[in-house]
mmCIF file of C-alpha atoms in Angstrom:
data_model
loop_
_atom_site.group_PDB
_atom_site.id
_atom_site.type_symbol
_atom_site.label_atom_id
_atom_site.label_comp_id
_atom_site.label_asym_id
_atom_site.label_seq_id
_atom_site.Cartn_x
_atom_site.Cartn_y
_atom_site.Cartn_z
ATOM 1 C CA MET A 691 30.175 -34.572 7.207
ATOM 2 C CA SER A 692 31.578 -36.353 4.177
ATOM 3 C CA GLN A 693 29.026 -38.626 2.501
ATOM 4 C CA LEU A 694 29.891 -42.245 1.580
ATOM 5 C CA ARG A 695 28.033 -44.300 -1.220
ATOM 6 C CA ILE A 696 26.417 -47.355 0.373
ATOM 7 C CA ALA A 697 25.260 -49.871 -2.044
ATOM 8 C CA THR A 698 23.683 -53.549 -2.194
ATOM 9 C CA PHE A 699 23.801 -55.752 -4.990
ATOM 10 C CA ASN A 700 22.096 -59.065 -5.505
ATOM 11 C CA LEU A 701 24.536 -60.318 -8.497
ATOM 12 C CA LEU A 702 22.675 -63.357 -10.008
ATOM 13 C CA HIS A 703 26.265 -64.857 -10.063
ATOM 14 C CA GLY A 704 27.526 -61.850 -12.302
ATOM 15 C CA GLN A 705 25.295 -63.460 -15.134
ATOM 16 C CA PRO A 706 25.348 -60.772 -18.077
ATOM 17 C CA LEU A 707 21.576 -60.073 -19.231
ATOM 18 C CA ALA A 708 20.150 -58.494 -22.485
ATOM 19 C CA PRO A 709 18.000 -55.330 -22.673
ATOM 20 C CA ASP A 710 14.809 -57.395 -22.384
ATOM 21 C CA GLY A 711 16.213 -59.589 -19.315
ATOM 22 C CA ALA A 712 17.524 -62.574 -21.493
ATOM 23 C CA PRO A 713 20.723 -64.264 -20.349
ATOM 24 C CA ARG A 714 23.864 -63.303 -22.400
ATOM 25 C CA PRO A 715 27.049 -66.109 -22.445
ATOM 26 C CA PHE A 716 29.908 -64.937 -20.222
ATOM 27 C CA PRO A 717 32.508 -63.262 -22.397
ATOM 28 C CA ALA A 718 36.176 -64.620 -22.626
ATOM 29 C CA ASP A 719 36.895 -62.412 -19.449
ATOM 30 C CA PRO A 720 34.242 -63.754 -17.402
ATOM 31 C CA GLY A 721 34.658 -61.295 -14.706
ATOM 32 C CA GLY A 722 34.883 -58.173 -16.739
ATOM 33 C CA PRO A 723 31.076 -57.500 -16.627
ATOM 34 C CA LEU A 724 30.937 -57.634 -13.374
ATOM 35 C CA ALA A 725 33.917 -55.566 -12.600
ATOM 36 C CA GLN A 726 32.549 -52.748 -15.161
ATOM 37 C CA ALA A 727 29.144 -52.907 -12.972
ATOM 38 C CA VAL A 728 30.894 -52.720 -9.861
ATOM 39 C CA ALA A 729 33.216 -49.929 -10.895
ATOM 40 C CA GLU A 730 30.347 -47.709 -12.013
ATOM 41 C CA LEU A 731 28.573 -47.981 -8.691
ATOM 42 C CA ASP A 732 31.609 -46.273 -6.995
ATOM 43 C CA ALA A 733 30.648 -47.373 -3.743
ATOM 44 C CA ASP A 734 32.528 -46.597 -0.678
ATOM 45 C CA VAL A 735 30.728 -49.734 1.071
ATOM 46 C CA LEU A 736 29.088 -52.726 -0.726
ATOM 47 C CA ALA A 737 27.377 -55.571 0.211
ATOM 48 C CA LEU A 738 26.892 -58.423 -2.519
ATOM 49 C CA GLN A 739 24.647 -61.568 -2.924
ATOM 50 C CA GLU A 740 24.449 -64.478 -4.780
ATOM 51 C CA VAL A 741 28.066 -64.396 -5.405
ATOM 52 C CA ASP A 742 30.130 -67.382 -7.037
ATOM 53 C CA ARG A 743 33.798 -68.240 -5.940
ATOM 54 C CA GLY A 744 35.432 -70.593 -8.179
ATOM 55 C CA GLN A 745 31.875 -71.994 -10.049
ATOM 56 C CA ALA A 746 32.114 -73.107 -13.501
ATOM 57 C CA ARG A 747 29.061 -71.528 -14.458
ATOM 58 C CA SER A 748 30.592 -68.291 -13.917
ATOM 59 C CA GLY A 749 33.964 -69.130 -15.404
ATOM 60 C CA GLY A 750 35.681 -69.813 -12.012
ATOM 61 C CA THR A 751 35.907 -66.354 -11.174
ATOM 62 C CA ASP A 752 36.450 -65.517 -7.596
ATOM 63 C CA GLN A 753 33.832 -62.874 -7.748
ATOM 64 C CA ALA A 754 34.270 -60.730 -4.543
ATOM 65 C CA ALA A 755 38.129 -60.311 -5.481
ATOM 66 C CA VAL A 756 36.850 -58.950 -8.707
ATOM 67 C CA ALA A 757 34.564 -56.658 -7.238
ATOM 68 C CA ALA A 758 37.030 -55.551 -4.490
ATOM 69 C CA ALA A 759 39.644 -54.781 -7.400
ATOM 70 C CA ALA A 760 36.932 -52.768 -9.522
ATOM 71 C CA MET A 761 35.941 -50.620 -6.433
ATOM 72 C CA GLY A 762 39.275 -50.149 -4.790
ATOM 73 C CA ALA A 763 38.094 -51.784 -1.404
ATOM 74 C CA LYS A 764 40.902 -51.971 1.190
ATOM 75 C CA ASP A 765 39.086 -54.622 2.746
ATOM 76 C CA TRP A 766 36.530 -57.440 2.126
ATOM 77 C CA ARG A 767 35.025 -60.653 3.009
ATOM 78 C CA PHE A 768 33.207 -63.492 1.116
ATOM 79 C CA ALA A 769 31.015 -65.787 3.582
ATOM 80 C CA ALA A 770 30.321 -69.105 2.038
ATOM 81 C CA ALA A 771 26.824 -70.106 2.509
ATOM 82 C CA LEU A 772 27.524 -73.365 0.879
ATOM 83 C CA HIS A 773 30.143 -75.361 -0.958
ATOM 84 C CA GLY A 774 29.415 -77.522 -3.746
ATOM 85 C CA ARG A 775 27.789 -76.834 -7.284
ATOM 86 C CA PRO A 776 24.408 -75.588 -8.551
ATOM 87 C CA ALA A 777 22.158 -78.296 -9.970
ATOM 88 C CA PRO A 778 19.119 -77.351 -12.388
ATOM 89 C CA VAL A 779 15.724 -77.304 -10.216
ATOM 90 C CA ALA A 780 17.257 -79.433 -7.619
ATOM 91 C CA GLY A 781 19.476 -76.928 -5.690
ATOM 92 C CA TRP A 782 22.793 -77.494 -5.056
ATOM 93 C CA LEU A 783 25.338 -80.505 -4.976
ATOM 94 C CA PRO A 784 27.493 -80.657 -2.026
ATOM 95 C CA GLU A 785 31.108 -80.906 -2.292
ATOM 96 C CA ALA A 786 32.495 -83.724 -0.092
ATOM 97 C CA SER A 787 35.595 -82.204 0.377
ATOM 98 C CA ALA A 788 33.819 -78.829 1.988
ATOM 99 C CA PRO A 789 35.085 -77.204 5.307
ATOM 100 C CA ALA A 790 32.137 -77.818 7.963
ATOM 101 C CA GLY A 791 30.559 -74.797 8.979
ATOM 102 C CA ILE A 792 30.567 -71.326 7.812
ATOM 103 C CA ARG A 793 33.789 -70.283 5.808
ATOM 104 C CA VAL A 794 35.014 -66.870 5.454
ATOM 105 C CA TYR A 795 37.316 -65.939 2.834
ATOM 106 C CA GLY A 796 39.318 -62.655 2.569
ATOM 107 C CA PRO A 797 41.972 -60.981 0.388
ATOM 108 C CA ASP A 798 44.910 -63.517 1.862
ATOM 109 C CA GLU A 799 42.498 -66.776 0.428
ATOM 110 C CA VAL A 800 42.583 -65.424 -3.350
ATOM 111 C CA GLY A 801 43.568 -68.285 -5.509
ATOM 112 C CA ASP A 802 43.860 -70.975 -2.574
ATOM 113 C CA GLY A 803 42.253 -73.910 -4.552
ATOM 114 C CA ALA A 804 39.046 -74.050 -2.271
ATOM 115 C CA PRO A 805 36.036 -75.791 -3.254
ATOM 116 C CA PRO A 806 33.679 -74.130 -5.554
ATOM 117 C CA ALA A 807 31.563 -71.793 -3.163
ATOM 118 C CA TYR A 808 28.294 -69.424 -3.409
ATOM 119 C CA GLY A 809 27.565 -66.785 -0.837
ATOM 120 C CA THR A 810 27.536 -63.296 0.309
ATOM 121 C CA ALA A 811 30.021 -60.788 0.499
ATOM 122 C CA LEU A 812 30.858 -57.264 2.120
ATOM 123 C CA LEU A 813 33.537 -54.784 0.444
ATOM 124 C CA THR A 814 34.707 -51.557 2.003
ATOM 125 C CA ARG A 815 36.942 -48.739 1.087
ATOM 126 C CA LEU A 816 37.071 -47.567 4.983
ATOM 127 C CA PRO A 817 39.133 -49.043 7.443
ATOM 128 C CA VAL A 818 37.576 -52.168 9.716
ATOM 129 C CA ARG A 819 37.644 -52.695 13.275
ATOM 130 C CA HIS A 820 35.817 -55.964 13.354
ATOM 131 C CA TRP A 821 34.471 -58.498 11.237
ATOM 132 C CA ARG A 822 31.753 -61.660 12.168
ATOM 133 C CA ALA A 823 29.790 -63.753 10.061
ATOM 134 C CA ARG A 824 26.735 -66.543 10.443
ATOM 135 C CA ARG A 825 25.288 -68.949 8.366
ATOM 136 C CA PHE A 826 21.329 -69.747 8.370
ATOM 137 C CA ALA A 827 20.015 -73.214 7.810
ATOM 138 C CA ALA A 828 17.922 -73.502 4.710
ATOM 139 C CA ALA A 829 13.969 -73.744 5.345
ATOM 140 C CA PRO A 830 12.520 -77.638 5.917
ATOM 141 C CA PHE A 831 10.724 -76.897 2.541
ATOM 142 C CA GLY A 832 10.731 -74.989 -0.666
ATOM 143 C CA LEU A 833 8.331 -73.080 -2.777
ATOM 144 C CA PRO A 834 6.892 -73.424 -6.324
ATOM 145 C CA LEU A 835 8.527 -70.673 -8.271
ATOM 146 C CA ARG A 836 9.065 -69.549 -11.943
ATOM 147 C CA VAL A 837 12.327 -71.246 -13.415
ATOM 148 C CA ALA A 838 13.660 -69.951 -16.496
ATOM 149 C CA GLY A 839 13.169 -72.447 -19.663
ATOM 150 C CA ARG A 840 10.567 -73.985 -17.806
ATOM 151 C CA ARG A 841 6.691 -73.611 -17.901
ATOM 152 C CA GLY A 842 4.568 -72.886 -14.978
ATOM 153 C CA LEU A 843 5.576 -73.030 -11.528
ATOM 154 C CA THR A 844 8.517 -75.577 -10.503
ATOM 155 C CA PRO A 845 9.158 -76.531 -6.940
ATOM 156 C CA VAL A 846 12.249 -75.223 -5.576
ATOM 157 C CA PRO A 847 14.014 -76.117 -2.426
ATOM 158 C CA ASP A 848 15.321 -73.440 -0.061
ATOM 159 C CA GLU A 849 19.131 -72.915 0.451
ATOM 160 C CA PRO A 850 21.358 -71.947 3.363
ATOM 161 C CA ARG A 851 22.186 -68.024 3.625
ATOM 162 C CA ALA A 852 25.118 -66.146 4.863
ATOM 163 C CA ALA A 853 25.426 -62.701 6.788
ATOM 164 C CA LEU A 854 28.455 -60.728 7.254
ATOM 165 C CA ALA A 855 29.130 -57.523 9.655
ATOM 166 C CA ALA A 856 31.580 -55.089 9.910
ATOM 167 C CA VAL A 857 32.412 -52.324 12.383
ATOM 168 C CA LEU A 858 33.656 -49.727 10.147
ATOM 169 C CA GLU A 859 35.581 -46.605 11.086
ATOM 170 C CA GLY A 860 33.704 -43.604 9.895
ATOM 171 C CA GLU A 861 34.799 -40.273 9.845
ATOM 172 C CA HIS A 862 32.871 -39.295 12.980
ATOM 173 C CA GLY A 863 33.497 -42.797 14.744
ATOM 174 C CA PRO A 864 32.447 -46.348 14.268
ATOM 175 C CA PHE A 865 29.437 -47.781 12.935
ATOM 176 C CA THR A 866 28.213 -51.200 11.884
ATOM 177 C CA VAL A 867 27.365 -52.565 8.277
ATOM 178 C CA VAL A 868 25.549 -55.893 7.655
ATOM 179 C CA ALA A 869 25.368 -57.658 4.346
ATOM 180 C CA ALA A 870 22.754 -60.341 3.949
ATOM 181 C CA HIS A 871 20.783 -62.539 1.685
ATOM 182 C CA LEU A 872 17.724 -63.839 3.312
ATOM 183 C CA SER A 873 15.306 -67.004 2.646
ATOM 184 C CA PHE A 874 12.843 -66.785 -0.055
ATOM 185 C CA VAL A 875 10.432 -68.696 2.368
ATOM 186 C CA PRO A 876 7.922 -66.230 4.122
ATOM 187 C CA GLY A 877 8.290 -66.023 7.576
ATOM 188 C CA TRP A 878 11.686 -68.024 7.400
ATOM 189 C CA ASN A 879 13.149 -65.041 6.124
ATOM 190 C CA MET A 880 11.635 -62.733 8.850
ATOM 191 C CA ALA A 881 13.177 -64.734 11.594
ATOM 192 C CA GLN A 882 16.647 -64.500 9.870
ATOM 193 C CA LEU A 883 16.272 -61.031 9.673
ATOM 194 C CA ALA A 884 15.237 -60.639 13.356
ATOM 195 C CA ALA A 885 18.181 -62.673 14.241
ATOM 196 C CA ILE A 886 20.415 -60.708 12.661
ATOM 197 C CA ARG A 887 19.351 -57.664 14.602
ATOM 198 C CA ARG A 888 20.094 -59.643 17.952
ATOM 199 C CA TRP A 889 23.328 -61.236 16.480
ATOM 200 C CA ILE A 890 24.761 -57.347 16.153
ATOM 201 C CA ALA A 891 23.256 -56.162 19.412
ATOM 202 C CA ASP A 892 26.828 -55.661 21.192
ATOM 203 C CA LEU A 893 28.110 -53.856 18.048
ATOM 204 C CA PRO A 894 28.415 -50.092 18.010
ATOM 205 C CA GLN A 895 25.476 -47.783 16.392
ATOM 206 C CA PRO A 896 24.609 -46.367 13.546
ATOM 207 C CA TYR A 897 23.487 -49.746 12.023
ATOM 208 C CA LEU A 898 23.200 -50.132 8.395
ATOM 209 C CA VAL A 899 21.501 -53.544 7.142
ATOM 210 C CA LEU A 900 21.990 -54.261 3.507
ATOM 211 C CA GLY A 901 20.788 -56.898 0.865
ATOM 212 C CA ASP A 902 18.226 -58.841 -0.744
ATOM 213 C CA PHE A 903 15.851 -59.809 2.105
ATOM 214 C CA ASN A 904 13.222 -61.419 -0.059
ATOM 215 C CA LEU A 905 10.493 -59.115 1.776
ATOM 216 C CA VAL A 906 8.765 -56.072 0.384
ATOM 217 C CA GLY A 907 7.385 -52.739 1.772
ATOM 218 C CA ALA A 908 7.376 -51.849 5.302
ATOM 219 C CA VAL A 909 8.208 -55.426 6.348
ATOM 220 C CA PRO A 910 11.660 -55.560 7.019
ATOM 221 C CA ARG A 911 12.268 -52.278 9.091
ATOM 222 C CA THR A 912 8.952 -53.496 10.996
ATOM 223 C CA VAL A 913 10.572 -56.741 11.743
ATOM 224 C CA LEU A 914 13.836 -55.049 12.838
ATOM 225 C CA GLY A 915 11.813 -52.477 14.954
ATOM 226 C CA GLY A 916 10.255 -55.437 16.628
ATOM 227 C CA ALA A 917 13.247 -57.127 17.422
ATOM 228 C CA SER A 918 14.826 -54.293 19.083
ATOM 229 C CA ALA A 919 11.514 -53.438 21.055
ATOM 230 C CA LEU A 920 11.844 -56.917 22.286
ATOM 231 C CA GLU A 921 15.217 -56.556 23.485
ATOM 232 C CA ARG A 922 14.420 -53.663 25.538
ATOM 233 C CA SER A 923 11.535 -55.352 27.536
ATOM 234 C CA ALA A 924 14.031 -57.137 29.576
ATOM 235 C CA PRO A 925 13.874 -53.930 32.082
ATOM 236 C CA ARG A 926 10.065 -54.433 32.503
ATOM 237 C CA ALA A 927 10.482 -57.699 34.830
ATOM 238 C CA ARG A 928 13.001 -55.539 36.879
ATOM 239 C CA VAL A 929 10.102 -52.801 37.169
ATOM 240 C CA ARG A 930 7.462 -55.682 38.265
ATOM 241 C CA GLU A 931 10.104 -56.864 40.914
ATOM 242 C CA LEU A 932 10.559 -53.595 42.680
ATOM 243 C CA ARG A 933 6.736 -52.893 42.557
ATOM 244 C CA ALA A 934 5.995 -56.142 44.083
ATOM 245 C CA ALA A 935 8.764 -55.500 46.622
ATOM 246 C CA ARG A 936 7.159 -52.337 47.777
ATOM 247 C CA ARG A 937 3.818 -53.558 48.046
ATOM 248 C CA ALA A 938 4.846 -56.156 50.006
ATOM 249 C CA ARG A 939 6.170 -53.886 52.743
ATOM 250 C CA PRO A 940 3.949 -52.420 55.576
ATOM 251 C CA ALA A 941 1.968 -49.381 54.662
ATOM 252 C CA LEU A 942 3.129 -47.654 57.494
ATOM 253 C CA VAL A 943 6.843 -48.021 56.974
ATOM 254 C CA GLU A 944 6.804 -47.422 53.212
ATOM 255 C CA PRO A 945 6.701 -43.580 52.361
ATOM 256 C CA ARG A 946 4.452 -42.310 49.302
ATOM 257 C CA ARG A 947 6.624 -42.091 46.333
ATOM 258 C CA ARG A 948 5.875 -41.330 42.996
ATOM 259 C CA ARG A 949 4.288 -44.094 40.755
ATOM 260 C CA VAL A 950 6.996 -46.292 38.444
ATOM 261 C CA ARG A 951 6.042 -46.595 34.864
ATOM 262 C CA GLU A 952 7.069 -49.322 33.258
ATOM 263 C CA PRO A 953 9.115 -48.660 30.091
ATOM 264 C CA ARG A 954 7.328 -49.223 26.875
ATOM 265 C CA ALA A 955 8.347 -51.372 23.927
ATOM 266 C CA ARG A 956 8.769 -48.804 21.502
ATOM 267 C CA LEU A 957 10.329 -49.366 17.522
ATOM 268 C CA GLN A 958 13.786 -47.767 17.164
ATOM 269 C CA GLY A 959 13.176 -45.705 14.001
ATOM 270 C CA TRP A 960 14.456 -48.346 11.437
ATOM 271 C CA SER A 961 13.738 -46.645 8.061
ATOM 272 C CA ASP A 962 14.391 -47.558 4.319
ATOM 273 C CA LEU A 963 16.886 -45.172 2.982
ATOM 274 C CA VAL A 964 15.937 -46.345 -0.260
ATOM 275 C CA ARG A 965 12.370 -46.738 -1.277
ATOM 276 C CA THR A 966 12.331 -47.893 -5.023
ATOM 277 C CA PRO A 967 11.726 -51.239 -7.274
ATOM 278 C CA THR A 968 14.608 -53.502 -7.745
ATOM 279 C CA TYR A 969 13.193 -56.548 -9.319
ATOM 280 C CA PRO A 970 13.585 -57.515 -12.375
ATOM 281 C CA SER A 971 16.081 -55.572 -13.422
ATOM 282 C CA HIS A 972 14.950 -54.770 -17.043
ATOM 283 C CA ARG A 973 11.512 -53.628 -15.815
ATOM 284 C CA PRO A 974 11.518 -53.391 -11.795
ATOM 285 C CA ALA A 975 7.925 -53.910 -10.274
ATOM 286 C CA VAL A 976 8.852 -54.940 -6.795
ATOM 287 C CA GLN A 977 11.635 -54.219 -4.345
ATOM 288 C CA PHE A 978 13.365 -57.146 -2.567
ATOM 289 C CA ASP A 979 16.583 -54.953 -2.122
ATOM 290 C CA HIS A 980 16.764 -53.025 1.038
ATOM 291 C CA VAL A 981 19.253 -50.229 2.620
ATOM 292 C CA LEU A 982 17.778 -49.969 6.309
ATOM 293 C CA ALA A 983 19.381 -47.971 8.992
ATOM 294 C CA VAL A 984 18.884 -47.095 12.572
ATOM 295 C CA GLY A 985 20.674 -43.958 14.093
ATOM 296 C CA VAL A 986 21.097 -42.432 10.930
ATOM 297 C CA PRO A 987 19.088 -38.896 10.984
ATOM 298 C CA ARG A 988 17.229 -38.216 8.016
ATOM 299 C CA SER A 989 19.266 -35.185 7.213
ATOM 300 C CA ALA A 990 22.326 -37.443 7.040
ATOM 301 C CA VAL A 991 20.682 -39.119 3.842
ATOM 302 C CA GLY A 992 21.325 -38.015 0.436
ATOM 303 C CA ALA A 993 20.440 -38.805 -3.063
ATOM 304 C CA ALA A 994 19.537 -42.450 -3.790
ATOM 305 C CA SER A 995 19.122 -44.304 -7.157
ATOM 306 C CA ALA A 996 18.627 -47.981 -8.539
ATOM 307 C CA PRO A 997 20.659 -47.645 -11.705
ATOM 308 C CA ARG A 998 20.517 -50.367 -14.387
ATOM 309 C CA ALA A 999 23.844 -52.710 -14.446
ATOM 310 C CA GLY A 1000 24.873 -54.807 -17.611
ATOM 311 C CA VAL A 1001 24.514 -58.152 -14.780
ATOM 312 C CA SER A 1002 21.718 -59.534 -13.078
ATOM 313 C CA ASP A 1003 17.871 -60.069 -12.571
ATOM 314 C CA HIS A 1004 18.210 -57.429 -9.879
ATOM 315 C CA ARG A 1005 19.001 -53.473 -9.804
ATOM 316 C CA PRO A 1006 21.743 -52.171 -7.268
ATOM 317 C CA LEU A 1007 20.581 -49.918 -4.758
ATOM 318 C CA VAL A 1008 23.112 -46.895 -3.754
ATOM 319 C CA VAL A 1009 22.531 -44.130 -1.442
ATOM 320 C CA ARG A 1010 24.553 -41.108 0.063
ATOM 321 C CA VAL A 1011 24.850 -41.285 3.524
ATOM 322 C CA SER A 1012 26.637 -38.952 6.192
ATOM 323 C CA LEU A 1013 28.570 -40.800 8.892
#
């Protein structure tokens, strides 16, 4: 099998950073640093989070389109988690003219004059059979977080999130990739991840779920495995019905049969293809970004890395996978 380079990258709206993690001003070509960072990844499939579209803070760049051109993506989508403009500490100021519900943009919408947006993108060099997108509402409360330029902890509201799924045509058949950015509110992000597993249940395996989940360690793969196990618990009710019907029959009529065993709900073998810290980018200490998979044997997984890039406070994750 040929190996594909699978990657995920939280862009921090393409913010250039100094070696010590301090923000630098955007250059005259605001999309230049982002394009260079994406080109260096040389990814065949790339999930992006915290992506700007037409925002003044990032020079009005359509960052999904810039990234797609830099990697030579045949197809891509940007899902707007929200339309509006960032406001310090307060979160986002919604755009009055914004379309209702989730809005998905692709190559045909570049330069369409839509309101400024912010969200998640998925880009690929492979043929795409099917696209889908969904939006998650913000948690009803935020958290006190450290905010650059402010002392101590500052209350920060949560924001809506977006996920994109694509069924891609691999060398040996279709597989499904999901790009997601989840809430920073504990528990809320776990519910979103479990919802993603149910959301793609009808799409073909193998599955690759990529993104910034704001979850660490074994939590993401445990959540996905638990969601998979719950999906398979439905046959248990049918087994109980059959056993009850058998017991209701007269003993002399019912022949002796082998005992019916209820199927056990087991985890589905979800695994982290890359285990390395990704945040903060200048001195990684924790892994918020993940490449999770099921249906991908360990023998199909190649080299992985978290290279430093010229933008963002997260490091990208890149892994070679045979599909």
